[in-house]
């Protein structure tokens, strides 16, 4: 028994494993575990060895999440021998349409054929198993197949996320196509309507699957190629940054080409924001309107041509940022950034403070030895001091003190 079980990124606590070996040498095992958010797992099976072959049979498996219950569709058998394994269809299903299946073989020599399929799987179930906080929404389908040999494997995959809301970003429909052959991974992502996607990302990434013992790796000297394009991506997709807006929240346009190597990636292109609305939750009741941004990418340098915003109910506050960042030395980037502000609302949490500032700051140098110069003035600052729950009052006219 143990307080916490971690495997493949999953976190379960209060895990207990009971095992009993019979006279024939087979071991019957039963596992029970629960997660921090109420996830419950029950599994039972049999383990047997014959020479260098280990056989595992899973007879039952039940996984309960906040949304639904997953059950094993039927007994699943594993055979592990000579550095490879074979799996006869592990299938998990729910009373709804959701299912996950894995079947095939990954031998040490010879042809590979391992297939994975999932249908209508809630993102919230995966987030619960991974113990992620926040509200994760949507359902996804995913297909993947591993073929070839260990020396020259081929991995193909396709998937779709529907009605997604992941880590504060609204992803109505996100489609994935991927293919890994030899030392390259070709990847394509499309966001939005397939007839006219709101954003498209394509990349060719250096990837060595390394099933022959080398291990999976991303070579730092492997060439990187790709593009990211979005003509007018609504900022309303970023709900954690645009909460509270009643009308249009602005748009984001991106046109960036990726190059260089995995160890030293480079980017060329532009990123622009037009008529944006931002309300960062961590800053409280702050509303930044008319946000405009024009940022350029050239090789390993980023030029902030202009980032500006207005604040306040009457939009009288203003802030502006310009400058550049050089990533030639990624371990210690160089920068020169200038900020100017006039009565700009920077913080608004009633229980702590409400502050507007004016002034100018310059941040220059490297990350390890940056120098900040300038001054800011609080044009308006309301600081909340919590009332004391109780007060100890000392009398000054008692018999043991001077009378006042």
Short mmCIF file of C-alpha atoms in Angstrom, two decimals:
data_model
loop_
_atom_site.label_atom_id
_atom_site.label_comp_id
_atom_site.label_asym_id
_atom_site.label_seq_id
_atom_site.Cartn_x
_atom_site.Cartn_y
_atom_site.Cartn_z
CA UNK A 1 0.00 0.00 0.00
CA UNK A 2 1.13 3.57 -0.64
CA UNK A 3 -0.08 7.14 -0.26
CA UNK A 4 0.50 8.13 -3.90
CA UNK A 5 1.05 6.36 -7.22
CA UNK A 6 2.58 8.15 -10.20
CA UNK A 7 2.76 6.49 -13.63
CA UNK A 8 2.97 8.00 -17.13
CA UNK A 9 1.96 11.40 -15.78
CA UNK A 10 -1.10 10.07 -13.92
CA UNK A 11 -1.41 10.73 -10.20
CA UNK A 12 -3.39 8.43 -7.89
CA UNK A 13 -3.26 8.34 -4.10
CA UNK A 14 -4.08 5.74 -1.46
CA UNK A 15 -3.01 2.93 -3.80
CA UNK A 16 -3.17 -0.64 -2.52
CA UNK A 17 -1.94 -3.76 -4.32
CA UNK A 18 -2.86 -7.24 -3.07
CA UNK A 19 -1.17 -10.25 -4.66
CA UNK A 20 -1.37 -14.01 -4.07
CA UNK A 21 0.63 -16.75 -5.79
CA UNK A 22 -0.97 -20.13 -6.44
CA UNK A 23 0.66 -23.55 -6.49
CA UNK A 24 1.15 -23.40 -10.28
CA UNK A 25 3.26 -20.26 -9.95
CA UNK A 26 0.73 -17.74 -11.29
CA UNK A 27 0.10 -14.55 -9.32
CA UNK A 28 -3.37 -13.09 -8.92
CA UNK A 29 -3.30 -9.34 -8.25
CA UNK A 30 -5.87 -6.71 -7.33
CA UNK A 31 -5.24 -2.95 -7.38
CA UNK A 32 -7.39 -0.23 -5.83
CA UNK A 33 -6.51 3.47 -5.88
CA UNK A 34 -8.14 6.89 -5.66
CA UNK A 35 -7.20 10.36 -6.89
CA UNK A 36 -7.25 13.69 -5.10
CA UNK A 37 -10.37 14.83 -6.95
CA UNK A 38 -12.38 11.65 -6.37
CA UNK A 39 -11.03 9.48 -9.19
CA UNK A 40 -11.38 5.78 -8.32
CA UNK A 41 -9.58 2.83 -9.92
CA UNK A 42 -10.16 -0.90 -9.46
CA UNK A 43 -8.30 -3.54 -11.45
CA UNK A 44 -7.73 -7.28 -11.19
CA UNK A 45 -5.70 -9.75 -13.21
CA UNK A 46 -3.25 -12.60 -13.41
CA UNK A 47 0.53 -12.65 -13.98
CA UNK A 48 2.42 -15.76 -15.10
CA UNK A 49 5.94 -16.47 -16.35
CA UNK A 50 7.19 -19.24 -18.64
CA UNK A 51 10.91 -19.12 -19.26
CA UNK A 52 11.73 -15.67 -20.67
CA UNK A 53 8.07 -14.90 -21.42
CA UNK A 54 5.85 -12.97 -19.03
CA UNK A 55 2.11 -13.04 -19.57
CA UNK A 56 -0.31 -10.57 -18.00
CA UNK A 57 -4.07 -10.89 -18.22
CA UNK A 58 -6.28 -8.01 -17.09
CA UNK A 59 -9.67 -9.49 -16.19
CA UNK A 60 -11.41 -6.36 -14.94
CA UNK A 61 -10.75 -2.63 -14.80
CA UNK A 62 -13.03 0.14 -13.61
CA UNK A 63 -12.14 3.84 -13.63
CA UNK A 64 -14.59 6.39 -12.24
CA UNK A 65 -14.18 10.10 -12.92
CA UNK A 66 -16.39 13.05 -12.06
CA UNK A 67 -18.10 12.74 -15.48
CA UNK A 68 -18.46 9.03 -16.17
CA UNK A 69 -17.37 5.45 -15.51
CA UNK A 70 -14.92 3.56 -17.70
CA UNK A 71 -14.98 -0.24 -17.85
CA UNK A 72 -12.85 -2.88 -19.52
CA UNK A 73 -14.72 -4.23 -22.56
CA UNK A 74 -13.28 -7.74 -22.08
CA UNK A 75 -10.16 -9.50 -20.77
CA UNK A 76 -6.95 -8.09 -22.21
CA UNK A 77 -3.76 -10.15 -22.57
CA UNK A 78 -0.14 -8.96 -22.72
CA UNK A 79 2.85 -11.12 -23.64
CA UNK A 80 6.32 -9.73 -22.92
CA UNK A 81 9.32 -11.63 -24.29
CA UNK A 82 12.80 -11.03 -25.76
CA UNK A 83 12.63 -7.25 -25.45
CA UNK A 84 9.24 -6.90 -27.16
CA UNK A 85 5.56 -7.29 -26.37
CA UNK A 86 2.18 -8.16 -27.87
CA UNK A 87 -1.20 -6.86 -26.71
CA UNK A 88 -4.55 -8.39 -27.58
CA UNK A 89 -6.93 -5.43 -27.62
CA UNK A 90 -7.19 -3.43 -24.42
CA UNK A 91 -10.55 -1.64 -24.72
CA UNK A 92 -12.06 0.85 -22.25
CA UNK A 93 -15.63 1.99 -22.77
CA UNK A 94 -18.34 4.04 -21.09
CA UNK A 95 -22.12 3.90 -21.19
CA UNK A 96 -21.95 6.81 -23.62
CA UNK A 97 -20.04 6.81 -26.93
CA UNK A 98 -16.61 7.19 -25.37
CA UNK A 99 -14.00 4.49 -25.90
CA UNK A 100 -10.23 3.97 -25.91
CA UNK A 101 -8.51 0.96 -27.52
CA UNK A 102 -4.92 -0.20 -27.87
CA UNK A 103 -3.83 -3.35 -29.72
CA UNK A 104 -0.90 -4.76 -31.66
CA UNK A 105 2.70 -5.84 -31.34
CA UNK A 106 6.08 -4.19 -30.79
CA UNK A 107 8.59 -7.04 -31.27
CA UNK A 108 12.33 -6.66 -30.89
CA UNK A 109 12.82 -7.73 -34.53
CA UNK A 110 10.45 -7.81 -37.45
CA UNK A 111 7.42 -5.74 -38.37
CA UNK A 112 5.77 -3.37 -35.90
CA UNK A 113 2.03 -2.79 -35.81
CA UNK A 114 0.61 -0.99 -32.78
CA UNK A 115 -2.71 0.85 -33.08
CA UNK A 116 -4.41 3.31 -30.76
CA UNK A 117 -7.92 4.73 -31.14
CA UNK A 118 -10.13 6.95 -29.01
CA UNK A 119 -13.58 8.42 -29.61
CA UNK A 120 -15.51 11.16 -27.84
CA UNK A 121 -13.16 11.29 -24.84
CA UNK A 122 -13.84 14.21 -22.44
CA UNK A 123 -10.87 16.54 -21.93
CA UNK A 124 -12.06 16.89 -18.33
CA UNK A 125 -11.39 13.18 -17.71
CA UNK A 126 -7.77 13.51 -18.85
CA UNK A 127 -7.33 16.72 -16.82
CA UNK A 128 -8.71 14.96 -13.74
CA UNK A 129 -6.28 12.05 -14.10
CA UNK A 130 -3.38 14.48 -14.55
CA UNK A 131 -4.58 16.49 -11.54
CA UNK A 132 -4.81 19.71 -13.55
CA UNK A 133 -6.68 22.58 -11.90
CA UNK A 134 -9.20 24.76 -13.70
CA UNK A 135 -12.16 24.11 -15.96
CA UNK A 136 -11.17 21.99 -18.96
CA UNK A 137 -13.87 21.30 -21.55
CA UNK A 138 -14.36 19.59 -24.90
CA UNK A 139 -14.19 16.09 -26.37
CA UNK A 140 -11.58 14.62 -28.68
CA UNK A 141 -11.03 11.79 -31.15
CA UNK A 142 -7.53 10.46 -31.81
CA UNK A 143 -6.11 7.74 -34.09
CA UNK A 144 -2.47 6.65 -34.16
CA UNK A 145 -0.56 3.76 -35.75
CA UNK A 146 3.07 2.69 -35.34
CA UNK A 147 4.48 0.58 -38.20
CA UNK A 148 7.79 -0.31 -39.86
CA UNK A 149 10.64 -1.77 -37.82
CA UNK A 150 12.46 -0.62 -34.71
CA UNK A 151 15.28 0.66 -36.92
CA UNK A 152 12.95 2.56 -39.29
CA UNK A 153 9.61 3.15 -37.54
CA UNK A 154 6.73 5.17 -39.00
CA UNK A 155 4.12 6.88 -36.82
CA UNK A 156 0.93 8.39 -38.27
CA UNK A 157 -1.74 10.18 -36.28
CA UNK A 158 -4.86 12.27 -36.73
CA UNK A 159 -7.25 13.83 -34.26
CA UNK A 160 -9.92 16.42 -33.60
CA UNK A 161 -10.92 18.41 -30.53
CA UNK A 162 -14.49 19.78 -30.43
CA UNK A 163 -15.91 22.55 -28.22
CA UNK A 164 -12.58 22.80 -26.45
CA UNK A 165 -11.67 25.09 -23.57
CA UNK A 166 -8.15 24.26 -22.44
CA UNK A 167 -5.99 26.26 -20.02
CA UNK A 168 -8.16 29.34 -20.51
CA UNK A 169 -8.16 29.24 -24.34
CA UNK A 170 -11.34 28.61 -26.35
CA UNK A 171 -10.70 26.01 -29.11
CA UNK A 172 -14.02 25.42 -30.88
CA UNK A 173 -12.57 22.89 -33.36
CA UNK A 174 -8.91 21.92 -33.51
CA UNK A 175 -7.68 19.34 -36.04
CA UNK A 176 -4.35 17.51 -35.98
CA UNK A 177 -2.40 15.60 -38.64
CA UNK A 178 1.03 14.16 -37.85
CA UNK A 179 3.48 11.76 -39.51
CA UNK A 180 6.91 10.75 -38.23
CA UNK A 181 9.25 9.01 -40.67
CA UNK A 182 12.97 8.38 -40.13
CA UNK A 183 14.27 11.54 -38.42
CA UNK A 184 11.42 13.99 -39.15
CA UNK A 185 7.99 14.77 -37.74
CA UNK A 186 5.54 16.56 -40.06
CA UNK A 187 2.83 18.33 -38.07
CA UNK A 188 -0.25 20.31 -39.10
CA UNK A 189 -2.79 22.05 -36.84
CA UNK A 190 -5.95 23.83 -38.00
CA UNK A 191 -8.22 25.89 -35.78
CA UNK A 192 -11.82 26.67 -36.73
CA UNK A 193 -13.99 25.79 -39.72
CA UNK A 194 -12.23 23.37 -42.09
CA UNK A 195 -13.43 25.40 -45.09
CA UNK A 196 -11.85 28.59 -43.76
CA UNK A 197 -9.60 27.96 -40.72
CA UNK A 198 -9.02 30.83 -38.31
CA UNK A 199 -5.40 29.72 -37.82
CA UNK A 200 -3.04 27.19 -39.43
CA UNK A 201 0.30 25.94 -38.11
CA UNK A 202 2.58 23.63 -40.09
CA UNK A 203 5.99 22.38 -39.05
CA UNK A 204 8.71 19.89 -39.90
CA UNK A 205 10.51 19.01 -36.67
CA UNK A 206 13.66 16.90 -36.16
CA UNK A 207 12.56 13.79 -34.24
CA UNK A 208 14.29 10.45 -33.74
CA UNK A 209 11.90 7.80 -32.40
CA UNK A 210 14.83 5.59 -31.41
CA UNK A 211 12.94 2.33 -30.84
CA UNK A 212 16.17 0.41 -31.49
CA UNK A 213 17.55 1.46 -28.11
CA UNK A 214 18.71 4.99 -28.91
CA UNK A 215 15.68 6.52 -27.23
CA UNK A 216 13.32 9.25 -28.42
CA UNK A 217 15.16 12.54 -28.97
CA UNK A 218 14.92 15.96 -30.59
CA UNK A 219 18.40 16.61 -32.08
CA UNK A 220 19.49 20.15 -31.27
CA UNK A 221 21.27 20.45 -34.65
CA UNK A 222 18.28 19.18 -36.66
CA UNK A 223 16.74 21.72 -39.04
CA UNK A 224 13.41 23.29 -38.13
CA UNK A 225 10.88 24.51 -40.70
CA UNK A 226 7.36 25.79 -40.29
CA UNK A 227 4.76 28.53 -40.57
CA UNK A 228 2.10 29.98 -38.27
CA UNK A 229 -0.64 32.05 -39.90
CA UNK A 230 -3.85 33.69 -38.67
CA UNK A 231 -5.47 36.58 -40.52
CA UNK A 232 -7.95 37.71 -37.88
CA UNK A 233 -8.09 35.49 -34.81
CA UNK A 234 -10.58 36.85 -32.27
CA UNK A 235 -9.10 37.67 -28.87
CA UNK A 236 -12.32 36.38 -27.31
CA UNK A 237 -10.73 32.93 -27.56
CA UNK A 238 -8.40 33.93 -24.71
CA UNK A 239 -11.10 34.12 -22.06
CA UNK A 240 -8.82 34.42 -19.04
CA UNK A 241 -7.38 37.63 -20.55
CA UNK A 242 -10.58 39.15 -21.96
CA UNK A 243 -13.17 38.37 -19.27
CA UNK A 244 -15.80 41.03 -18.71
CA UNK A 245 -15.92 42.41 -22.24
CA UNK A 246 -19.45 43.08 -23.51
CA UNK A 247 -18.59 43.73 -27.16
CA UNK A 248 -15.81 42.95 -29.61
CA UNK A 249 -12.51 42.08 -27.94
CA UNK A 250 -10.22 42.75 -30.89
CA UNK A 251 -8.25 40.52 -33.22
CA UNK A 252 -4.83 38.92 -33.56
CA UNK A 253 -2.98 38.55 -36.88
CA UNK A 254 0.10 36.31 -37.11
CA UNK A 255 2.34 35.57 -40.09
CA UNK A 256 5.55 33.87 -38.95
CA UNK A 257 7.99 31.53 -40.72
CA UNK A 258 10.10 29.24 -38.51
CA UNK A 259 13.64 28.20 -39.36
CA UNK A 260 17.05 27.51 -37.89
CA UNK A 261 17.60 24.37 -35.81
CA UNK A 262 15.79 22.85 -32.85
CA UNK A 263 18.58 24.05 -30.57
CA UNK A 264 18.64 27.55 -32.12
CA UNK A 265 15.22 28.24 -33.65
CA UNK A 266 14.61 31.42 -35.62
CA UNK A 267 11.46 33.26 -36.66
CA UNK A 268 10.69 35.83 -39.35
CA UNK A 269 7.40 37.68 -39.59
CA UNK A 270 4.94 39.82 -37.67
CA UNK A 271 2.37 39.68 -34.89
CA UNK A 272 -0.30 42.39 -34.69
CA UNK A 273 -3.22 43.12 -32.36
CA UNK A 274 -5.98 45.49 -33.38
CA UNK A 275 -8.56 47.19 -31.13
CA UNK A 276 -7.95 44.69 -28.35
CA UNK A 277 -9.52 44.38 -24.92
CA UNK A 278 -7.55 42.83 -22.04
CA UNK A 279 -8.51 42.22 -18.41
CA UNK A 280 -5.80 40.09 -16.72
CA UNK A 281 -7.50 38.29 -13.83
CA UNK A 282 -4.44 38.43 -11.58
CA UNK A 283 -4.53 42.26 -11.65
CA UNK A 284 -8.09 42.46 -10.37
CA UNK A 285 -10.65 44.89 -11.78
CA UNK A 286 -8.37 46.20 -14.54
CA UNK A 287 -9.69 46.91 -18.05
CA UNK A 288 -7.32 47.80 -20.89
CA UNK A 289 -9.03 48.95 -24.08
CA UNK A 290 -7.93 49.95 -27.57
CA UNK A 291 -4.95 47.63 -27.27
CA UNK A 292 -2.70 47.90 -30.33
CA UNK A 293 0.45 45.86 -30.92
CA UNK A 294 2.99 45.63 -33.75
CA UNK A 295 5.79 43.14 -33.08
CA UNK A 296 8.37 41.99 -35.62
CA UNK A 297 10.49 38.83 -35.67
CA UNK A 298 13.80 38.65 -37.54
CA UNK A 299 16.03 35.64 -37.01
CA UNK A 300 16.85 35.56 -33.31
CA UNK A 301 15.64 39.11 -32.60
CA UNK A 302 12.24 40.48 -31.58
CA UNK A 303 11.38 44.12 -32.26
CA UNK A 304 8.53 45.68 -30.30
CA UNK A 305 7.64 48.50 -32.64
CA UNK A 306 4.68 49.52 -30.54
CA UNK A 307 2.39 48.11 -27.84
CA UNK A 308 -0.12 50.54 -26.38
CA UNK A 309 -3.38 50.54 -24.46
CA UNK A 310 -5.90 52.86 -22.81
CA UNK A 311 -7.37 52.37 -19.34
CA UNK A 312 -10.07 53.81 -17.10
CA UNK A 313 -13.80 54.27 -17.60
CA UNK A 314 -13.18 57.38 -19.74
CA UNK A 315 -10.10 55.87 -21.42
CA UNK A 316 -7.90 58.70 -20.19
CA UNK A 317 -5.06 56.47 -18.97
CA UNK A 318 -2.42 55.44 -21.50
CA UNK A 319 0.64 53.17 -21.60
CA UNK A 320 3.15 52.40 -24.35
CA UNK A 321 6.01 49.90 -24.72
CA UNK A 322 8.74 49.86 -27.39
CA UNK A 323 12.14 48.20 -27.72
CA UNK A 324 13.86 44.99 -28.73
CA UNK A 325 15.03 41.61 -27.40
CA UNK A 326 17.95 39.61 -28.84
CA UNK A 327 17.97 35.83 -28.33
CA UNK A 328 21.38 35.26 -29.94
CA UNK A 329 22.51 34.02 -26.52
CA UNK A 330 19.43 32.14 -25.33
CA UNK A 331 20.86 31.50 -21.91
CA UNK A 332 21.31 35.26 -21.37
CA UNK A 333 19.17 37.35 -23.77
CA UNK A 334 19.90 41.05 -24.33
CA UNK A 335 17.15 43.66 -24.24
CA UNK A 336 16.30 47.33 -24.41
CA UNK A 337 12.70 48.09 -23.44
CA UNK A 338 11.01 51.44 -22.79
CA UNK A 339 7.73 51.97 -20.94
CA UNK A 340 5.84 55.27 -20.70
CA UNK A 341 2.52 55.70 -18.91
CA UNK A 342 0.07 58.44 -17.97
CA UNK A 343 -2.53 57.78 -15.26
CA UNK A 344 -2.59 54.13 -16.33
CA UNK A 345 -4.59 51.66 -14.25
CA UNK A 346 -2.22 48.84 -13.29
CA UNK A 347 -3.88 47.17 -10.30
CA UNK A 348 -7.43 46.99 -9.02
CA UNK A 349 -8.19 44.56 -6.22
CA UNK A 350 -10.47 46.22 -3.71
CA UNK A 351 -9.27 44.13 -0.77
CA UNK A 352 -5.63 45.09 -1.48
CA UNK A 353 -5.21 48.28 -3.53
CA UNK A 354 -6.36 50.29 -6.55
CA UNK A 355 -3.51 52.10 -8.34
CA UNK A 356 -2.93 54.37 -11.39
CA UNK A 357 0.66 55.28 -12.34
CA UNK A 358 2.49 57.78 -14.58
CA UNK A 359 6.13 57.93 -15.58
CA UNK A 360 8.81 56.28 -17.69
CA UNK A 361 11.03 53.23 -17.21
CA UNK A 362 13.86 51.72 -19.25
CA UNK A 363 15.04 48.12 -18.88
CA UNK A 364 18.35 47.37 -20.61
CA UNK A 365 21.25 44.94 -20.55
CA UNK A 366 21.09 41.16 -20.27
CA UNK A 367 18.79 38.94 -18.26
CA UNK A 368 21.55 38.26 -15.72
CA UNK A 369 22.64 41.91 -15.40
CA UNK A 370 19.64 44.02 -16.40
CA UNK A 371 19.47 47.69 -15.36
CA UNK A 372 16.15 49.41 -14.60
CA UNK A 373 16.10 53.20 -14.79
CA UNK A 374 13.37 55.82 -14.50
CA UNK A 375 10.56 56.69 -12.14
CA UNK A 376 6.85 56.04 -11.67
CA UNK A 377 4.39 58.18 -9.75
CA UNK A 378 1.17 56.89 -8.26
CA UNK A 379 -1.41 59.40 -9.50
CA UNK A 380 -4.11 57.59 -7.57
CA UNK A 381 -3.64 54.91 -4.94
CA UNK A 382 -6.23 53.50 -2.59
CA UNK A 383 -4.71 50.97 -0.22
CA UNK A 384 -7.00 48.79 1.88
CA UNK A 385 -6.01 48.09 5.48
CA UNK A 386 -8.06 45.23 6.93
CA UNK A 387 -9.87 45.92 10.17
CA UNK A 388 -8.52 44.18 13.22
CA UNK A 389 -10.71 41.33 14.36
CA UNK A 390 -10.13 42.27 18.01
CA UNK A 391 -8.29 44.98 19.88
CA UNK A 392 -6.51 44.75 23.24
CA UNK A 393 -7.09 48.03 25.12
CA UNK A 394 -4.98 48.84 28.16
CA UNK A 395 -6.58 51.02 30.80
CA UNK A 396 -4.41 53.90 31.93
CA UNK A 397 -6.29 54.69 35.13
CA UNK A 398 -6.12 51.34 36.92
CA UNK A 399 -4.67 51.08 40.42
CA UNK A 400 -1.33 49.79 39.13
CA UNK A 401 -0.81 52.54 36.52
CA UNK A 402 -0.56 56.30 36.40
CA UNK A 403 -4.04 57.81 36.26
CA UNK A 404 -4.69 59.95 33.20
#
